[in-house]
Each structure stands twice: as structure tokens, then as C-alpha cells.
């Protein structure tokens, strides 16, 4: 499982980036899979899905 943090704002320390993204870069952490973490992510995602206009 990967945890990805966007890190491409003008003031970001881009030396920390270990992933390339469409808009610059990101920091990726590899996490060990656990059922509880998977469940929390699914609940959080379902409750917070963005339904407004397209962001980009």
C-alpha cells in the first residue's frame, strides 16, 4: 500500500520527491498492508468523495 503526498507547490522542498506527477512531484511512502488501515481508507473515501466541478 502506498501513501502519496503531493509536493509540488512553489515553496516545497522538491529534493524530498521520489515520485513524478503530472504537476511536478510527490513523496511516496510504502506501508505494510493491514485490514484496519484499508477499512479506514475506504470509509474516509466514501464519506468524502468530491462531487463538485472538475478540479483541473
PDB file of N, CA and C in Angstrom:
ATOM      1  N   UNK A   1       0.860  -1.155   0.000  1.00  0.00           N
ATOM      2  CA  UNK A   1       0.000   0.000   0.000  1.00  0.00           C
ATOM      3  C   UNK A   1       0.912   1.225   0.000  1.00  0.00           C
ATOM      4  N   UNK A   2       0.538   2.216  -0.765  1.00  0.00           N
ATOM      5  CA  UNK A   2       1.333   3.437  -0.841  1.00  0.00           C
ATOM      6  C   UNK A   2       0.545   4.627  -0.310  1.00  0.00           C
ATOM      7  N   UNK A   3       1.236   5.508   0.399  1.00  0.00           N
ATOM      8  CA  UNK A   3       0.686   6.766   0.885  1.00  0.00           C
ATOM      9  C   UNK A   3       1.417   7.860   0.110  1.00  0.00           C
ATOM     10  N   UNK A   4       0.694   8.643  -0.667  1.00  0.00           N
ATOM     11  CA  UNK A   4       1.289   9.635  -1.551  1.00  0.00           C
ATOM     12  C   UNK A   4       0.924  11.043  -1.069  1.00  0.00           C
ATOM     13  N   UNK A   5       1.932  11.903  -0.955  1.00  0.00           N
ATOM     14  CA  UNK A   5       1.732  13.294  -0.559  1.00  0.00           C
ATOM     15  C   UNK A   5       2.199  14.184  -1.706  1.00  0.00           C
ATOM     16  N   UNK A   6       1.298  15.020  -2.216  1.00  0.00           N
ATOM     17  CA  UNK A   6       1.666  15.957  -3.266  1.00  0.00           C
ATOM     18  C   UNK A   6       2.720  16.916  -2.718  1.00  0.00           C
ATOM     19  N   UNK A   7       3.780  17.157  -3.481  1.00  0.00           N
ATOM     20  CA  UNK A   7       4.863  18.021  -3.023  1.00  0.00           C
ATOM     21  C   UNK A   7       5.407  18.829  -4.193  1.00  0.00           C
ATOM     22  N   UNK A   8       4.540  19.660  -4.796  1.00  0.00           N
ATOM     23  CA  UNK A   8       4.996  20.418  -5.963  1.00  0.00           C
ATOM     24  C   UNK A   8       4.608  21.898  -5.895  1.00  0.00           C
ATOM     25  N   UNK A   9       4.245  22.379  -4.714  1.00  0.00           N
ATOM     26  CA  UNK A   9       3.915  23.799  -4.594  1.00  0.00           C
ATOM     27  C   UNK A   9       5.202  24.626  -4.718  1.00  0.00           C
ATOM     28  N   UNK A  10       5.092  25.909  -4.996  1.00  0.00           N
ATOM     29  CA  UNK A  10       6.280  26.741  -5.200  1.00  0.00           C
ATOM     30  C   UNK A  10       7.274  26.703  -4.025  1.00  0.00           C
ATOM     31  N   UNK A  11       6.810  26.592  -2.794  1.00  0.00           N
ATOM     32  CA  UNK A  11       7.705  26.593  -1.638  1.00  0.00           C
ATOM     33  C   UNK A  11       8.137  25.216  -1.166  1.00  0.00           C
ATOM     34  N   UNK A  12       7.752  24.164  -1.891  1.00  0.00           N
ATOM     35  CA  UNK A  12       8.047  22.794  -1.464  1.00  0.00           C
ATOM     36  C   UNK A  12       9.523  22.451  -1.645  1.00  0.00           C
ATOM     37  N   UNK A  13      10.026  21.600  -0.773  1.00  0.00           N
ATOM     38  CA  UNK A  13      11.390  21.082  -0.898  1.00  0.00           C
ATOM     39  C   UNK A  13      11.340  19.901  -1.864  1.00  0.00           C
ATOM     40  N   UNK A  14      11.567  20.160  -3.127  1.00  0.00           N
ATOM     41  CA  UNK A  14      11.423  19.140  -4.164  1.00  0.00           C
ATOM     42  C   UNK A  14      12.503  18.063  -4.098  1.00  0.00           C
ATOM     43  N   UNK A  15      13.539  18.281  -3.305  1.00  0.00           N
ATOM     44  CA  UNK A  15      14.581  17.267  -3.123  1.00  0.00           C
ATOM     45  C   UNK A  15      14.020  16.041  -2.402  1.00  0.00           C
ATOM     46  N   UNK A  16      12.889  16.201  -1.709  1.00  0.00           N
ATOM     47  CA  UNK A  16      12.264  15.088  -0.986  1.00  0.00           C
ATOM     48  C   UNK A  16      11.457  14.176  -1.907  1.00  0.00           C
ATOM     49  N   UNK A  17      11.121  14.660  -3.100  1.00  0.00           N
ATOM     50  CA  UNK A  17      10.267  13.900  -4.016  1.00  0.00           C
ATOM     51  C   UNK A  17      10.943  12.610  -4.469  1.00  0.00           C
ATOM     52  N   UNK A  18      10.173  11.539  -4.445  1.00  0.00           N
ATOM     53  CA  UNK A  18      10.655  10.278  -5.003  1.00  0.00           C
ATOM     54  C   UNK A  18       9.684   9.743  -6.060  1.00  0.00           C
ATOM     55  N   UNK A  19       8.681  10.561  -6.420  1.00  0.00           N
ATOM     56  CA  UNK A  19       7.724  10.210  -7.467  1.00  0.00           C
ATOM     57  C   UNK A  19       7.519  11.403  -8.385  1.00  0.00           C
ATOM     58  N   UNK A  20       7.349  11.132  -9.643  1.00  0.00           N
ATOM     59  CA  UNK A  20       6.989  12.184 -10.586  1.00  0.00           C
ATOM     60  C   UNK A  20       5.476  12.202 -10.726  1.00  0.00           C
ATOM     61  N   UNK A  21       4.925  13.389 -10.890  1.00  0.00           N
ATOM     62  CA  UNK A  21       3.486  13.513 -11.102  1.00  0.00           C
ATOM     63  C   UNK A  21       3.242  14.488 -12.245  1.00  0.00           C
ATOM     64  N   UNK A  22       2.003  14.560 -12.668  1.00  0.00           N
ATOM     65  CA  UNK A  22       1.623  15.439 -13.770  1.00  0.00           C
ATOM     66  C   UNK A  22       1.983  16.898 -13.477  1.00  0.00           C
ATOM     67  N   UNK A  23       1.925  17.284 -12.217  1.00  0.00           N
ATOM     68  CA  UNK A  23       2.120  18.680 -11.846  1.00  0.00           C
ATOM     69  C   UNK A  23       3.471  18.952 -11.190  1.00  0.00           C
ATOM     70  N   UNK A  24       4.360  17.981 -11.122  1.00  0.00           N
ATOM     71  CA  UNK A  24       5.672  18.222 -10.536  1.00  0.00           C
ATOM     72  C   UNK A  24       6.226  17.001  -9.843  1.00  0.00           C
ATOM     73  N   UNK A  25       5.848  16.797  -8.611  1.00  0.00           N
ATOM     74  CA  UNK A  25       6.386  15.670  -7.872  1.00  0.00           C
ATOM     75  C   UNK A  25       5.599  15.368  -6.627  1.00  0.00           C
ATOM     76  N   UNK A  26       5.969  14.255  -6.005  1.00  0.00           N
ATOM     77  CA  UNK A  26       5.277  13.816  -4.799  1.00  0.00           C
ATOM     78  C   UNK A  26       6.223  12.955  -3.972  1.00  0.00           C
ATOM     79  N   UNK A  27       5.832  12.759  -2.733  1.00  0.00           N
ATOM     80  CA  UNK A  27       6.574  11.894  -1.827  1.00  0.00           C
ATOM     81  C   UNK A  27       5.725  10.648  -1.611  1.00  0.00           C
ATOM     82  N   UNK A  28       6.303   9.490  -1.840  1.00  0.00           N
ATOM     83  CA  UNK A  28       5.585   8.235  -1.669  1.00  0.00           C
ATOM     84  C   UNK A  28       6.181   7.411  -0.545  1.00  0.00           C
ATOM     85  N   UNK A  29       5.322   6.931   0.332  1.00  0.00           N
ATOM     86  CA  UNK A  29       5.728   6.053   1.430  1.00  0.00           C
ATOM     87  C   UNK A  29       5.071   4.697   1.229  1.00  0.00           C
ATOM     88  N   UNK A  30       5.846   3.656   1.320  1.00  0.00           N
ATOM     89  CA  UNK A  30       5.289   2.310   1.215  1.00  0.00           C
ATOM     90  C   UNK A  30       4.902   1.838   2.616  1.00  0.00           C
ATOM     91  N   UNK A  31       3.641   1.450   2.753  1.00  0.00           N
ATOM     92  CA  UNK A  31       3.117   0.995   4.041  1.00  0.00           C
ATOM     93  C   UNK A  31       2.815  -0.491   3.977  1.00  0.00           C
ATOM     94  N   UNK A  32       2.977  -1.162   5.083  1.00  0.00           N
ATOM     95  CA  UNK A  32       2.583  -2.560   5.167  1.00  0.00           C
ATOM     96  C   UNK A  32       1.059  -2.625   5.154  1.00  0.00           C
ATOM     97  N   UNK A  33       0.513  -3.580   4.426  1.00  0.00           N
ATOM     98  CA  UNK A  33      -0.937  -3.719   4.332  1.00  0.00           C
ATOM     99  C   UNK A  33      -1.502  -4.227   5.651  1.00  0.00           C
ATOM    100  N   UNK A  34      -2.547  -3.572   6.116  1.00  0.00           N
ATOM    101  CA  UNK A  34      -3.287  -4.011   7.299  1.00  0.00           C
ATOM    102  C   UNK A  34      -4.767  -3.799   7.015  1.00  0.00           C
ATOM    103  N   UNK A  35      -5.573  -4.752   7.419  1.00  0.00           N
ATOM    104  CA  UNK A  35      -7.022  -4.653   7.194  1.00  0.00           C
ATOM    105  C   UNK A  35      -7.615  -3.390   7.796  1.00  0.00           C
ATOM    106  N   UNK A  36      -7.146  -3.000   8.978  1.00  0.00           N
ATOM    107  CA  UNK A  36      -7.729  -1.826   9.643  1.00  0.00           C
ATOM    108  C   UNK A  36      -7.441  -0.548   8.858  1.00  0.00           C
ATOM    109  N   UNK A  37      -6.232  -0.426   8.316  1.00  0.00           N
ATOM    110  CA  UNK A  37      -5.896   0.753   7.523  1.00  0.00           C
ATOM    111  C   UNK A  37      -6.729   0.775   6.243  1.00  0.00           C
ATOM    112  N   UNK A  38      -6.862  -0.373   5.593  1.00  0.00           N
ATOM    113  CA  UNK A  38      -7.668  -0.466   4.383  1.00  0.00           C
ATOM    114  C   UNK A  38      -9.112  -0.056   4.663  1.00  0.00           C
ATOM    115  N   UNK A  39      -9.675  -0.530   5.744  1.00  0.00           N
ATOM    116  CA  UNK A  39     -11.056  -0.196   6.112  1.00  0.00           C
ATOM    117  C   UNK A  39     -11.197   1.301   6.372  1.00  0.00           C
ATOM    118  N   UNK A  40     -10.260   1.886   7.096  1.00  0.00           N
ATOM    119  CA  UNK A  40     -10.324   3.325   7.382  1.00  0.00           C
ATOM    120  C   UNK A  40     -10.260   4.150   6.104  1.00  0.00           C
ATOM    121  N   UNK A  41      -9.400   3.768   5.178  1.00  0.00           N
ATOM    122  CA  UNK A  41      -9.290   4.491   3.913  1.00  0.00           C
ATOM    123  C   UNK A  41     -10.590   4.389   3.129  1.00  0.00           C
ATOM    124  N   UNK A  42     -11.178   3.212   3.087  1.00  0.00           N
ATOM    125  CA  UNK A  42     -12.425   3.036   2.340  1.00  0.00           C
ATOM    126  C   UNK A  42     -13.565   3.858   2.944  1.00  0.00           C
ATOM    127  N   UNK A  43     -13.679   3.867   4.266  1.00  0.00           N
ATOM    128  CA  UNK A  43     -14.735   4.640   4.930  1.00  0.00           C
ATOM    129  C   UNK A  43     -14.514   6.127   4.675  1.00  0.00           C
ATOM    130  N   UNK A  44     -13.306   6.586   4.862  1.00  0.00           N
ATOM    131  CA  UNK A  44     -12.993   8.009   4.665  1.00  0.00           C
ATOM    132  C   UNK A  44     -13.268   8.436   3.231  1.00  0.00           C
ATOM    133  N   UNK A  45     -12.847   7.621   2.270  1.00  0.00           N
ATOM    134  CA  UNK A  45     -13.035   7.946   0.857  1.00  0.00           C
ATOM    135  C   UNK A  45     -14.513   8.007   0.494  1.00  0.00           C
ATOM    136  N   UNK A  46     -15.276   7.035   0.930  1.00  0.00           N
ATOM    137  CA  UNK A  46     -16.707   7.005   0.613  1.00  0.00           C
ATOM    138  C   UNK A  46     -17.433   8.219   1.185  1.00  0.00           C
ATOM    139  N   UNK A  47     -17.016   8.677   2.361  1.00  0.00           N
ATOM    140  CA  UNK A  47     -17.689   9.794   3.006  1.00  0.00           C
ATOM    141  C   UNK A  47     -17.236  11.145   2.472  1.00  0.00           C
ATOM    142  N   UNK A  48     -16.127  11.184   1.737  1.00  0.00           N
ATOM    143  CA  UNK A  48     -15.562  12.458   1.316  1.00  0.00           C
ATOM    144  C   UNK A  48     -15.301  12.552  -0.182  1.00  0.00           C
ATOM    145  N   UNK A  49     -16.048  11.815  -0.981  1.00  0.00           N
ATOM    146  CA  UNK A  49     -15.857  11.890  -2.422  1.00  0.00           C
ATOM    147  C   UNK A  49     -16.269  13.261  -2.922  1.00  0.00           C
ATOM    148  N   UNK A  50     -15.412  13.844  -3.748  1.00  0.00           N
ATOM    149  CA  UNK A  50     -15.678  15.164  -4.306  1.00  0.00           C
ATOM    150  C   UNK A  50     -16.689  15.055  -5.429  1.00  0.00           C
ATOM    151  N   UNK A  51     -17.753  15.852  -5.377  1.00  0.00           N
ATOM    152  CA  UNK A  51     -18.798  15.783  -6.389  1.00  0.00           C
ATOM    153  C   UNK A  51     -19.006  17.121  -7.111  1.00  0.00           C
ATOM    154  N   UNK A  52     -18.116  18.057  -6.871  1.00  0.00           N
ATOM    155  CA  UNK A  52     -18.244  19.378  -7.492  1.00  0.00           C
ATOM    156  C   UNK A  52     -17.690  19.378  -8.910  1.00  0.00           C
ATOM    157  N   UNK A  53     -17.461  20.573  -9.452  1.00  0.00           N
ATOM    158  CA  UNK A  53     -16.905  20.672 -10.796  1.00  0.00           C
ATOM    159  C   UNK A  53     -15.488  20.089 -10.856  1.00  0.00           C
ATOM    160  N   UNK A  54     -15.045  19.805 -12.066  1.00  0.00           N
ATOM    161  CA  UNK A  54     -13.718  19.214 -12.254  1.00  0.00           C
ATOM    162  C   UNK A  54     -12.653  20.139 -11.666  1.00  0.00           C
ATOM    163  N   UNK A  55     -11.675  19.559 -10.936  1.00  0.00           N
ATOM    164  CA  UNK A  55     -10.660  20.363 -10.262  1.00  0.00           C
ATOM    165  C   UNK A  55      -9.592  20.883 -11.212  1.00  0.00           C
ATOM    166  N   UNK A  56      -9.261  20.136 -12.247  1.00  0.00           N
ATOM    167  CA  UNK A  56      -8.154  20.536 -13.139  1.00  0.00           C
ATOM    168  C   UNK A  56      -8.621  20.629 -14.566  1.00  0.00           C
TER     169      UNK A  56
END
